[in-house]
Each structure stands twice: as structure tokens, then as C-alpha cells.
Amino acid sequence: MKEEQTYRRAIELLCLRRAARSLKPPTTTLIRARLPNGAPTFYGTPHIHGMKEWLRKLGHDEEKLDRLKVIHVAGTKGKGSTCAFIDSFLRSHASRTGFPKKRGLYTSPYLERHNEMIRIDSLPLSDARFAKAFFEVWEGLGLCQEDTGTPKQLQLLAVLSFHVFLQEDVDVAIYECHHGGEYDVTNIIRHPVVTAITSIGLDHEQELGGTIENIVWHKGGIFKQGACALTVPQYPNAVKVLRSRASELGLDLQLVDVSQQLSGDFQDPTQRINASLAREASDAFIMRHNPHGGLTVGDIEAGTRDFKWPGRFQIVKVNRTTWCLDGAHNSMSASISAKWFRRIPKAEWYGNLCSPAL
């Protein structure tokens, strides 16, 4: 009997492939790379393992993947927001010039529904489009419900995103790393146009290592020869490692100044940092394809004004209750979120029960 090919069934099958979480680092099984302290760079099986083979089974070899014009974003804090700002700036530029005509955006995790992770022109895939593409991938890889091995859930979603963006023939594909960079599932991209690294802190230490230097080394793994390499102000040691990784590829790492000239109601200074990085990444992408047609002041103002990314420094009022929403999930994010919460004007508190939801 043919598999029921609905959105609901697709999500059921995806959830069966969630990777089990361990509280202890597994045995090191990956090739060791040279880090400043000589430690192995990864614990466990690299998430990128198998990606090329799965995509080849779907007819997407490396040469076909090279057709995608990619902006690749890694970091610890603000990856999703930065990607959303890039999408917004490119949307405003496209409304004026027609380029890029079609945009793909891949971010993780989702806020409410899985199809939010894969967007075309800022809109999540419809349930029908998601289900259609999912079962093309599912059947193309010969998967079945009883086999819950690889690809795991996030690997399958990344494969699905490449499949969709190639089918849709997008003019730009904006990719957020899941975590890390060097061995992240999204790092099968050989020739990105722009690479950008957001603020870096300690996160995913069980896989990436317990020092900033180790984690930064991983993030710098998205740098590729010929691509623009951008980052925001970081710890001095972090900048040193990023410069080293960039110079190995003949790249000049560009440190983006945080622009105080950006208009817009930024709920937190962190979002100004993310917007500044996104502006530079968007402009660099456009200039690679049209040297005389970068972002204008109007494009930047419209992109900032129209930016929407729910669940990040968001205030929602329901009846007499004010909810302060942010998807903080590590110590760095939680600290920033707590500072934002404390800065909320006291006027917001009077007459309301203000409930932090981190």
C-alpha cells in the first residue's frame, strides 16, 4: 500500500528520526584536525557524514549544488535573526530592482511548525508543497518507517531544503548552520558567495570542545576560497582564530562595524549587531552580481522596518498579560535575554502581569 503522503504523515516520519541526546561526550570517531591546543575537533559522528551521498541519490551532485548562490551564516547567537535580516534586505532590494527574483531561506529550529524552516520569498512552504517535496526525498532515498537510522531529522530537513531550492531555482539561498560549521550538514556548500559569522560563545561543547578557540575553529569552517568572509566584534582570541582560518584560504576577514545609523526599533542592541552583519552580507552578495547596484539607504530602511522574526526579543500583550518572548537556549543567549528583559520600561509593568518566557 502506498504511503499516505500528507504533511501530518511527513512530520510523523520526521519525528521518528530525532537524534537521541546524550549527557556524556561519546567516543571520538572523527578525523582529528589541528587546533591551537591539539585537541580533537569533534566528538561523535559528524553530522555532515552522508549528505553528499543522499543528495546524489536525488540527482543533486556537487556540480548541481554549485549552481546555488549561497549566503552561509554560522555563529552562536543571532544566526536566525541575521538570516532573516538578510532576507528582508534582499526583499527590499528586489522590490526596487527585481534582483534577487526568488529567495530561499533555511533556518533552524522552527518556532511553531516544521515548514517554517524552509521558506521561499520569506513565506514558509505550504503544507502541500512541504509534503510533496518530503516524500520525493523519502522515496528517493528508499527510506521506511521501520528504519530509523540516518539520515536523522535535521539531516533530512537539510537535504529537503537543498532539494526544494534547486527545484525552485532560487536566485539566492540563505543558509543558517545548525551548530558548529566545519562538520555541519549545511557545509557541503563548496562555493558560497558570502560567509558570515555572528557572535560566538560557548555552546554544544560536548561536540565542538570546551573552549572558545575550539568552537571558533568550527565556526570558521564555513569560510571558502573566493567567498566574502564577514564577522562582528568578537573576543580577541576568537578574532585571531577566525583570521587564521580565513588566511589559510587567502581571504581577508572583514570585521563589520556595528552601525548606529541603522533606523528601526531594535528591541535589543544584539539585533543592531545582527542587522549590521546582515546589511554587509546582503550588500556583498548584490555587489558580486551587480557591482553598480548595492543596497541603497531606502533598501536598508525598508528592510529594517519590514523585518519580522517572532520569538526573538518579542513583546506580546494578551489581555492584561505582557509576555516577553525570546528563544534563548544557551548561557550566552540567556544572559543577553535577561538584560533585555530588565531594560523593558517600567511602564510596561503597570497594570500588567509581565511574564518572561525564555
mmCIF file of C-alpha atoms in Angstrom:
data_model
loop_
_atom_site.group_PDB
_atom_site.id
_atom_site.type_symbol
_atom_site.label_atom_id
_atom_site.label_comp_id
_atom_site.label_asym_id
_atom_site.label_seq_id
_atom_site.Cartn_x
_atom_site.Cartn_y
_atom_site.Cartn_z
ATOM 1 C CA MET A 1 0.000 0.000 0.000
ATOM 2 C CA LYS A 2 1.347 3.440 -0.946
ATOM 3 C CA GLU A 3 2.444 5.675 1.934
ATOM 4 C CA GLU A 4 -0.075 8.346 2.951
ATOM 5 C CA GLN A 5 1.614 11.475 1.630
ATOM 6 C CA THR A 6 0.247 14.262 3.799
ATOM 7 C CA TYR A 7 2.007 16.973 5.790
ATOM 8 C CA ARG A 8 0.948 15.311 9.029
ATOM 9 C CA ARG A 9 2.407 11.982 7.942
ATOM 10 C CA ALA A 10 5.632 13.680 6.839
ATOM 11 C CA ILE A 11 6.053 15.217 10.292
ATOM 12 C CA GLU A 12 5.337 11.871 11.975
ATOM 13 C CA LEU A 13 8.109 10.250 9.943
ATOM 14 C CA LEU A 14 10.474 13.135 10.647
ATOM 15 C CA CYS A 15 9.904 12.883 14.386
ATOM 16 C CA LEU A 16 10.751 9.180 14.325
ATOM 17 C CA ARG A 17 14.226 10.220 13.189
ATOM 18 C CA ARG A 18 15.085 12.556 16.012
ATOM 19 C CA ALA A 19 18.639 12.011 17.179
ATOM 20 C CA ALA A 20 18.959 10.661 20.712
ATOM 21 C CA ARG A 21 20.574 13.101 23.120
ATOM 22 C CA SER A 22 23.404 12.075 25.397
ATOM 23 C CA LEU A 23 24.622 13.862 28.505
ATOM 24 C CA LYS A 24 28.111 12.439 28.065
ATOM 25 C CA PRO A 25 30.509 13.024 25.176
ATOM 26 C CA PRO A 26 30.707 9.902 23.019
ATOM 27 C CA THR A 27 33.955 8.398 21.885
ATOM 28 C CA THR A 28 35.872 10.483 19.394
ATOM 29 C CA THR A 29 35.394 8.884 15.996
ATOM 30 C CA LEU A 30 36.197 11.726 13.617
ATOM 31 C CA ILE A 31 39.403 12.607 11.832
ATOM 32 C CA ARG A 32 41.459 14.817 14.117
ATOM 33 C CA ALA A 33 42.241 18.315 12.928
ATOM 34 C CA ARG A 34 44.926 20.560 14.359
ATOM 35 C CA LEU A 35 43.582 23.060 16.850
ATOM 36 C CA PRO A 36 45.560 25.524 18.956
ATOM 37 C CA ASN A 37 45.535 23.105 21.902
ATOM 38 C CA GLY A 38 45.908 19.968 19.796
ATOM 39 C CA ALA A 39 42.542 18.584 20.929
ATOM 40 C CA PRO A 40 40.245 16.627 18.622
ATOM 41 C CA THR A 41 37.725 18.869 16.925
ATOM 42 C CA PHE A 42 34.609 16.778 17.260
ATOM 43 C CA TYR A 43 33.050 14.093 19.432
ATOM 44 C CA GLY A 44 30.825 11.513 17.807
ATOM 45 C CA THR A 45 29.827 11.063 14.186
ATOM 46 C CA PRO A 46 29.980 14.257 12.090
ATOM 47 C CA HIS A 47 26.554 15.436 11.006
ATOM 48 C CA ILE A 48 27.825 16.184 7.506
ATOM 49 C CA HIS A 49 28.573 12.488 7.021
ATOM 50 C CA GLY A 50 26.319 11.059 4.303
ATOM 51 C CA MET A 51 24.996 14.366 2.958
ATOM 52 C CA LYS A 52 26.729 14.166 -0.418
ATOM 53 C CA GLU A 53 25.607 10.582 -0.968
ATOM 54 C CA TRP A 54 21.980 11.305 -0.067
ATOM 55 C CA LEU A 55 21.843 14.300 -2.386
ATOM 56 C CA ARG A 56 23.458 12.328 -5.210
ATOM 57 C CA LYS A 57 20.712 9.708 -4.875
ATOM 58 C CA LEU A 58 18.228 12.511 -5.512
ATOM 59 C CA GLY A 59 20.113 13.634 -8.612
ATOM 60 C CA HIS A 60 21.853 16.562 -6.914
ATOM 61 C CA ASP A 61 25.589 16.090 -7.391
ATOM 62 C CA GLU A 62 28.201 18.640 -6.314
ATOM 63 C CA GLU A 63 28.170 20.393 -9.679
ATOM 64 C CA LYS A 64 24.413 20.879 -9.411
ATOM 65 C CA LEU A 65 24.733 22.167 -5.844
ATOM 66 C CA ASP A 66 27.324 24.654 -7.106
ATOM 67 C CA ARG A 67 24.526 26.383 -9.035
ATOM 68 C CA LEU A 68 23.083 27.665 -5.776
ATOM 69 C CA LYS A 69 24.228 31.183 -4.899
ATOM 70 C CA VAL A 70 24.613 30.810 -1.147
ATOM 71 C CA ILE A 71 24.947 33.153 1.808
ATOM 72 C CA HIS A 72 26.133 30.918 4.658
ATOM 73 C CA VAL A 73 25.764 32.025 8.296
ATOM 74 C CA ALA A 74 27.323 30.435 11.395
ATOM 75 C CA GLY A 75 27.737 31.588 14.997
ATOM 76 C CA THR A 76 26.367 31.073 18.498
ATOM 77 C CA LYS A 77 23.947 33.956 18.966
ATOM 78 C CA GLY A 78 21.774 35.594 16.322
ATOM 79 C CA LYS A 79 22.190 33.259 13.338
ATOM 80 C CA GLY A 80 18.479 33.028 12.609
ATOM 81 C CA SER A 81 17.877 36.741 13.115
ATOM 82 C CA THR A 82 20.817 37.591 10.860
ATOM 83 C CA CYS A 83 19.472 35.293 8.137
ATOM 84 C CA ALA A 84 16.032 36.873 8.480
ATOM 85 C CA PHE A 85 17.545 40.368 8.213
ATOM 86 C CA ILE A 86 19.439 39.286 5.073
ATOM 87 C CA ASP A 87 16.199 38.002 3.594
ATOM 88 C CA SER A 88 14.476 41.285 4.460
ATOM 89 C CA PHE A 89 17.221 43.468 2.947
ATOM 90 C CA LEU A 90 17.292 41.390 -0.242
ATOM 91 C CA ARG A 91 13.495 41.542 -0.425
ATOM 92 C CA SER A 92 13.546 45.339 -0.276
ATOM 93 C CA HIS A 93 16.302 45.472 -2.910
ATOM 94 C CA ALA A 94 14.345 43.086 -5.146
ATOM 95 C CA SER A 95 11.177 45.168 -4.883
ATOM 96 C CA ARG A 96 13.151 48.075 -6.370
ATOM 97 C CA THR A 97 15.408 46.307 -8.870
ATOM 98 C CA GLY A 98 13.975 42.835 -9.483
ATOM 99 C CA PHE A 99 17.063 41.082 -8.055
ATOM 100 C CA PRO A 100 17.136 38.594 -6.477
ATOM 101 C CA LYS A 101 13.903 37.489 -8.087
ATOM 102 C CA LYS A 102 13.421 34.429 -5.865
ATOM 103 C CA ARG A 103 14.911 33.839 -2.411
ATOM 104 C CA GLY A 104 15.346 30.639 -0.413
ATOM 105 C CA LEU A 105 15.798 30.766 3.367
ATOM 106 C CA TYR A 106 16.749 27.818 5.582
ATOM 107 C CA THR A 107 16.844 28.294 9.361
ATOM 108 C CA SER A 108 16.578 26.092 12.424
ATOM 109 C CA PRO A 109 14.922 25.340 14.702
ATOM 110 C CA TYR A 110 11.314 26.165 13.899
ATOM 111 C CA LEU A 111 9.105 28.158 16.270
ATOM 112 C CA GLU A 112 5.716 26.505 15.714
ATOM 113 C CA ARG A 113 5.781 24.259 12.624
ATOM 114 C CA HIS A 114 8.473 22.385 10.726
ATOM 115 C CA ASN A 115 7.753 24.043 7.390
ATOM 116 C CA GLU A 116 8.904 27.405 8.817
ATOM 117 C CA MET A 117 12.466 26.134 8.402
ATOM 118 C CA ILE A 118 12.272 26.216 4.599
ATOM 119 C CA ARG A 119 10.980 29.439 3.060
ATOM 120 C CA ILE A 120 10.564 30.780 -0.440
ATOM 121 C CA ASP A 121 10.348 34.566 -0.691
ATOM 122 C CA SER A 122 10.004 34.836 3.091
ATOM 123 C CA LEU A 123 6.996 32.507 3.262
ATOM 124 C CA PRO A 124 7.150 29.011 4.795
ATOM 125 C CA LEU A 125 6.461 26.170 2.390
ATOM 126 C CA SER A 126 2.784 25.332 2.271
ATOM 127 C CA ASP A 127 1.798 22.042 3.879
ATOM 128 C CA ALA A 128 1.132 20.581 0.435
ATOM 129 C CA ARG A 129 4.472 21.739 -1.016
ATOM 130 C CA PHE A 130 6.370 20.507 2.049
ATOM 131 C CA ALA A 131 4.679 17.094 1.899
ATOM 132 C CA LYS A 132 5.281 16.734 -1.845
ATOM 133 C CA ALA A 133 8.988 17.524 -1.546
ATOM 134 C CA PHE A 134 9.380 15.437 1.610
ATOM 135 C CA PHE A 135 8.032 12.268 0.009
ATOM 136 C CA GLU A 136 10.125 12.843 -3.111
ATOM 137 C CA VAL A 137 13.156 12.779 -0.805
ATOM 138 C CA TRP A 138 11.788 9.932 1.339
ATOM 139 C CA GLU A 139 11.151 7.668 -1.632
ATOM 140 C CA GLY A 140 14.253 8.821 -3.499
ATOM 141 C CA LEU A 141 16.416 7.709 -0.582
ATOM 142 C CA GLY A 142 14.489 4.459 -0.150
ATOM 143 C CA LEU A 143 13.588 5.210 3.474
ATOM 144 C CA CYS A 144 10.970 3.405 5.524
ATOM 145 C CA GLN A 145 9.318 3.859 8.914
ATOM 146 C CA GLU A 146 10.979 0.812 10.434
ATOM 147 C CA ASP A 147 14.474 2.089 9.601
ATOM 148 C CA THR A 148 15.184 4.969 11.999
ATOM 149 C CA GLY A 149 18.876 5.285 11.223
ATOM 150 C CA THR A 150 20.428 8.009 9.125
ATOM 151 C CA PRO A 151 19.591 10.480 7.824
ATOM 152 C CA LYS A 152 18.374 11.806 11.158
ATOM 153 C CA GLN A 153 15.739 14.512 11.411
ATOM 154 C CA LEU A 154 17.945 17.582 10.921
ATOM 155 C CA GLN A 155 19.980 15.888 8.208
ATOM 156 C CA LEU A 156 16.776 15.017 6.372
ATOM 157 C CA LEU A 157 15.479 18.581 6.683
ATOM 158 C CA ALA A 158 18.738 19.967 5.293
ATOM 159 C CA VAL A 159 18.575 17.523 2.367
ATOM 160 C CA LEU A 160 14.972 18.602 1.832
ATOM 161 C CA SER A 161 15.979 22.276 1.743
ATOM 162 C CA PHE A 162 18.610 21.709 -0.952
ATOM 163 C CA HIS A 163 16.108 19.637 -2.930
ATOM 164 C CA VAL A 164 13.486 22.400 -2.761
ATOM 165 C CA PHE A 165 15.826 25.301 -3.521
ATOM 166 C CA LEU A 166 17.213 23.514 -6.577
ATOM 167 C CA GLN A 167 13.708 22.707 -7.790
ATOM 168 C CA GLU A 168 12.598 26.305 -7.248
ATOM 169 C CA ASP A 169 15.728 27.652 -8.973
ATOM 170 C CA VAL A 170 16.203 30.343 -6.328
ATOM 171 C CA ASP A 171 18.483 33.303 -7.074
ATOM 172 C CA VAL A 172 19.885 33.213 -3.549
ATOM 173 C CA ALA A 173 19.876 30.532 -0.850
ATOM 174 C CA ILE A 174 20.394 31.849 2.684
ATOM 175 C CA TYR A 175 21.601 29.065 4.993
ATOM 176 C CA GLU A 176 21.857 29.009 8.774
ATOM 177 C CA CYS A 177 24.188 26.381 10.247
ATOM 178 C CA HIS A 178 22.571 24.083 12.783
ATOM 179 C CA HIS A 179 25.623 24.327 15.021
ATOM 180 C CA GLY A 180 29.342 24.359 14.518
ATOM 181 C CA GLY A 181 30.332 24.843 10.910
ATOM 182 C CA GLU A 182 33.167 22.599 9.760
ATOM 183 C CA TYR A 183 31.106 19.421 10.093
ATOM 184 C CA ASP A 184 27.621 20.933 9.961
ATOM 185 C CA VAL A 185 25.173 19.405 7.493
ATOM 186 C CA THR A 186 24.929 22.688 5.592
ATOM 187 C CA ASN A 187 28.678 22.798 4.956
ATOM 188 C CA ILE A 188 28.544 20.670 1.833
ATOM 189 C CA ILE A 189 28.359 24.014 0.035
ATOM 190 C CA ARG A 190 31.650 24.316 -1.861
ATOM 191 C CA HIS A 191 31.355 27.811 -3.331
ATOM 192 C CA PRO A 192 29.261 30.173 -1.213
ATOM 193 C CA VAL A 193 29.169 33.790 -2.313
ATOM 194 C CA VAL A 194 29.227 35.220 1.216
ATOM 195 C CA THR A 195 30.060 33.661 4.592
ATOM 196 C CA ALA A 196 29.125 35.450 7.816
ATOM 197 C CA ILE A 197 29.767 34.596 11.460
ATOM 198 C CA THR A 198 27.651 36.069 14.242
ATOM 199 C CA SER A 199 28.630 36.491 17.907
ATOM 200 C CA ILE A 200 30.369 33.392 19.300
ATOM 201 C CA GLY A 201 30.179 31.919 22.794
ATOM 202 C CA LEU A 202 30.240 28.511 24.459
ATOM 203 C CA ASP A 203 27.586 26.154 23.115
ATOM 204 C CA HIS A 204 27.431 22.487 22.055
ATOM 205 C CA GLU A 205 30.679 21.882 23.954
ATOM 206 C CA GLN A 206 30.048 18.121 24.023
ATOM 207 C CA GLU A 207 30.636 18.000 20.276
ATOM 208 C CA LEU A 208 32.700 21.084 19.498
ATOM 209 C CA GLY A 209 35.017 21.199 22.502
ATOM 210 C CA GLY A 210 35.031 23.135 25.753
ATOM 211 C CA THR A 211 36.988 26.248 24.773
ATOM 212 C CA ILE A 212 36.156 29.337 22.745
ATOM 213 C CA GLU A 213 39.115 28.590 20.459
ATOM 214 C CA ASN A 214 37.771 25.132 19.582
ATOM 215 C CA ILE A 215 34.269 26.442 18.940
ATOM 216 C CA VAL A 216 35.525 29.368 16.844
ATOM 217 C CA TRP A 217 37.626 26.965 14.773
ATOM 218 C CA HIS A 218 34.438 25.096 13.929
ATOM 219 C CA LYS A 219 32.515 28.240 13.006
ATOM 220 C CA GLY A 220 35.338 29.314 10.699
ATOM 221 C CA GLY A 221 34.877 26.073 8.795
ATOM 222 C CA ILE A 222 32.241 27.749 6.616
ATOM 223 C CA PHE A 223 34.869 30.039 5.064
ATOM 224 C CA LYS A 224 35.593 29.019 1.483
ATOM 225 C CA GLN A 225 38.150 30.175 -1.048
ATOM 226 C CA GLY A 226 36.771 33.015 -3.149
ATOM 227 C CA ALA A 227 33.892 33.849 -0.807
ATOM 228 C CA CYS A 228 33.465 37.058 1.154
ATOM 229 C CA ALA A 229 34.258 36.429 4.860
ATOM 230 C CA LEU A 230 32.490 38.598 7.447
ATOM 231 C CA THR A 231 32.149 38.660 11.212
ATOM 232 C CA VAL A 232 31.159 41.010 14.026
ATOM 233 C CA PRO A 233 33.290 42.119 17.014
ATOM 234 C CA GLN A 234 34.372 39.027 18.965
ATOM 235 C CA TYR A 235 36.660 38.074 21.836
ATOM 236 C CA PRO A 236 40.303 38.806 20.806
ATOM 237 C CA ASN A 237 41.174 35.095 20.775
ATOM 238 C CA ALA A 238 38.128 34.398 18.616
ATOM 239 C CA VAL A 239 39.144 37.001 16.047
ATOM 240 C CA LYS A 240 42.659 35.549 15.989
ATOM 241 C CA VAL A 241 41.385 32.055 15.169
ATOM 242 C CA LEU A 242 38.936 33.354 12.561
ATOM 243 C CA ARG A 243 41.658 35.401 10.861
ATOM 244 C CA SER A 244 43.880 32.330 10.798
ATOM 245 C CA ARG A 245 41.172 30.186 9.234
ATOM 246 C CA ALA A 246 40.404 32.872 6.665
ATOM 247 C CA SER A 247 44.049 33.480 5.764
ATOM 248 C CA GLU A 248 44.560 29.754 5.118
ATOM 249 C CA LEU A 249 42.142 30.227 2.221
ATOM 250 C CA GLY A 250 43.605 33.519 1.045
ATOM 251 C CA LEU A 251 40.696 35.505 2.484
ATOM 252 C CA ASP A 252 40.775 38.862 4.228
ATOM 253 C CA LEU A 253 38.377 38.630 7.166
ATOM 254 C CA GLN A 254 36.193 41.727 7.385
ATOM 255 C CA LEU A 255 35.127 42.909 10.849
ATOM 256 C CA VAL A 256 31.760 44.613 10.494
ATOM 257 C CA ASP A 257 31.243 47.826 12.441
ATOM 258 C CA VAL A 258 28.004 47.966 14.369
ATOM 259 C CA SER A 259 26.104 50.756 12.670
ATOM 260 C CA GLN A 260 24.394 53.303 14.884
ATOM 261 C CA GLN A 261 22.925 54.801 11.721
ATOM 262 C CA LEU A 262 20.541 51.912 11.132
ATOM 263 C CA SER A 263 16.996 53.143 11.560
ATOM 264 C CA GLY A 264 14.448 50.946 13.258
ATOM 265 C CA ASP A 265 13.093 49.990 16.644
ATOM 266 C CA PHE A 266 15.672 47.456 17.811
ATOM 267 C CA GLN A 267 14.379 45.745 20.943
ATOM 268 C CA ASP A 268 17.951 44.894 21.975
ATOM 269 C CA PRO A 269 21.458 46.045 20.925
ATOM 270 C CA THR A 270 22.119 42.478 19.812
ATOM 271 C CA GLN A 271 19.635 42.929 16.993
ATOM 272 C CA ARG A 272 21.539 46.018 15.810
ATOM 273 C CA ILE A 273 24.660 43.840 15.613
ATOM 274 C CA ASN A 274 22.769 41.184 13.651
ATOM 275 C CA ALA A 275 21.279 43.794 11.307
ATOM 276 C CA SER A 276 24.697 45.365 10.688
ATOM 277 C CA LEU A 277 26.183 41.994 9.736
ATOM 278 C CA ALA A 278 23.167 41.193 7.566
ATOM 279 C CA ARG A 279 23.421 44.517 5.765
ATOM 280 C CA GLU A 280 27.077 43.897 4.881
ATOM 281 C CA ALA A 281 26.356 40.313 3.816
ATOM 282 C CA SER A 282 23.430 41.399 1.634
ATOM 283 C CA ASP A 283 25.414 44.223 0.046
ATOM 284 C CA ALA A 284 28.390 41.945 -0.620
ATOM 285 C CA PHE A 285 26.100 39.405 -2.282
ATOM 286 C CA ILE A 286 24.453 42.008 -4.503
ATOM 287 C CA MET A 287 27.769 43.603 -5.486
ATOM 288 C CA ARG A 288 29.137 40.219 -6.599
ATOM 289 C CA HIS A 289 26.361 40.093 -9.194
ATOM 290 C CA ASN A 290 25.893 43.789 -9.937
ATOM 291 C CA PRO A 291 28.900 45.945 -8.974
ATOM 292 C CA HIS A 292 26.912 49.137 -9.555
ATOM 293 C CA GLY A 293 23.768 48.161 -7.721
ATOM 294 C CA GLY A 294 24.303 47.676 -3.986
ATOM 295 C CA LEU A 295 21.836 48.370 -1.208
ATOM 296 C CA THR A 296 20.533 51.923 -1.065
ATOM 297 C CA VAL A 297 19.573 53.841 2.064
ATOM 298 C CA GLY A 298 15.959 53.186 1.113
ATOM 299 C CA ASP A 299 16.584 49.444 0.794
ATOM 300 C CA ILE A 300 18.167 49.355 4.247
ATOM 301 C CA GLU A 301 15.408 51.407 5.855
ATOM 302 C CA ALA A 302 12.688 49.247 4.282
ATOM 303 C CA GLY A 303 14.497 46.023 5.161
ATOM 304 C CA THR A 304 14.866 47.060 8.786
ATOM 305 C CA ARG A 305 11.296 48.337 9.037
ATOM 306 C CA ASP A 306 9.766 45.216 7.498
ATOM 307 C CA PHE A 307 11.906 42.738 9.449
ATOM 308 C CA LYS A 308 9.849 40.149 11.317
ATOM 309 C CA TRP A 309 11.261 37.231 13.294
ATOM 310 C CA PRO A 310 8.864 36.074 16.030
ATOM 311 C CA GLY A 311 10.168 34.674 19.285
ATOM 312 C CA ARG A 312 13.282 36.848 19.369
ATOM 313 C CA PHE A 313 13.149 39.833 21.736
ATOM 314 C CA GLN A 314 9.411 39.924 21.176
ATOM 315 C CA ILE A 315 6.796 41.560 23.397
ATOM 316 C CA VAL A 316 3.261 40.204 23.089
ATOM 317 C CA LYS A 317 0.298 41.600 25.011
ATOM 318 C CA VAL A 318 -2.699 39.358 25.610
ATOM 319 C CA ASN A 319 -5.500 40.961 27.601
ATOM 320 C CA ARG A 320 -3.786 42.211 30.780
ATOM 321 C CA THR A 321 -0.729 39.996 30.476
ATOM 322 C CA THR A 322 2.503 41.068 28.795
ATOM 323 C CA TRP A 323 4.688 38.234 27.536
ATOM 324 C CA CYS A 324 8.391 38.795 26.849
ATOM 325 C CA LEU A 325 9.474 36.123 24.390
ATOM 326 C CA ASP A 326 12.965 35.089 23.371
ATOM 327 C CA GLY A 327 14.279 31.718 22.259
ATOM 328 C CA ALA A 328 17.401 31.797 24.436
ATOM 329 C CA HIS A 329 18.829 28.274 24.688
ATOM 330 C CA ASN A 330 22.399 28.673 25.943
ATOM 331 C CA SER A 331 24.200 30.680 28.624
ATOM 332 C CA MET A 332 25.225 33.442 26.226
ATOM 333 C CA SER A 333 21.708 33.878 24.862
ATOM 334 C CA ALA A 334 20.077 33.637 28.292
ATOM 335 C CA SER A 335 22.327 36.379 29.672
ATOM 336 C CA ILE A 336 21.502 38.715 26.786
ATOM 337 C CA SER A 337 17.812 37.896 27.062
ATOM 338 C CA ALA A 338 17.820 38.624 30.807
ATOM 339 C CA LYS A 339 19.461 42.023 30.217
ATOM 340 C CA TRP A 340 16.834 42.824 27.593
ATOM 341 C CA PHE A 341 14.067 41.865 29.997
ATOM 342 C CA ARG A 342 15.478 44.167 32.688
ATOM 343 C CA ARG A 343 15.642 47.072 30.225
ATOM 344 C CA ILE A 344 11.954 46.919 29.360
ATOM 345 C CA PRO A 345 10.400 50.243 30.520
ATOM 346 C CA LYS A 346 8.603 50.038 33.839
ATOM 347 C CA ALA A 347 5.528 51.459 32.144
ATOM 348 C CA GLU A 348 5.123 48.025 30.590
ATOM 349 C CA TRP A 349 4.687 46.563 34.065
ATOM 350 C CA TYR A 350 1.938 48.723 35.497
ATOM 351 C CA GLY A 351 -1.469 47.213 35.105
ATOM 352 C CA ASN A 352 0.036 44.019 33.682
ATOM 353 C CA LEU A 353 1.499 40.802 34.910
ATOM 354 C CA CYS A 354 4.783 40.702 32.961
ATOM 355 C CA SER A 355 5.762 37.094 32.336
ATOM 356 C CA PRO A 356 9.213 36.229 30.976
ATOM 357 C CA ALA A 357 9.187 33.268 28.613
ATOM 358 C CA LEU A 358 12.755 32.439 27.696
#
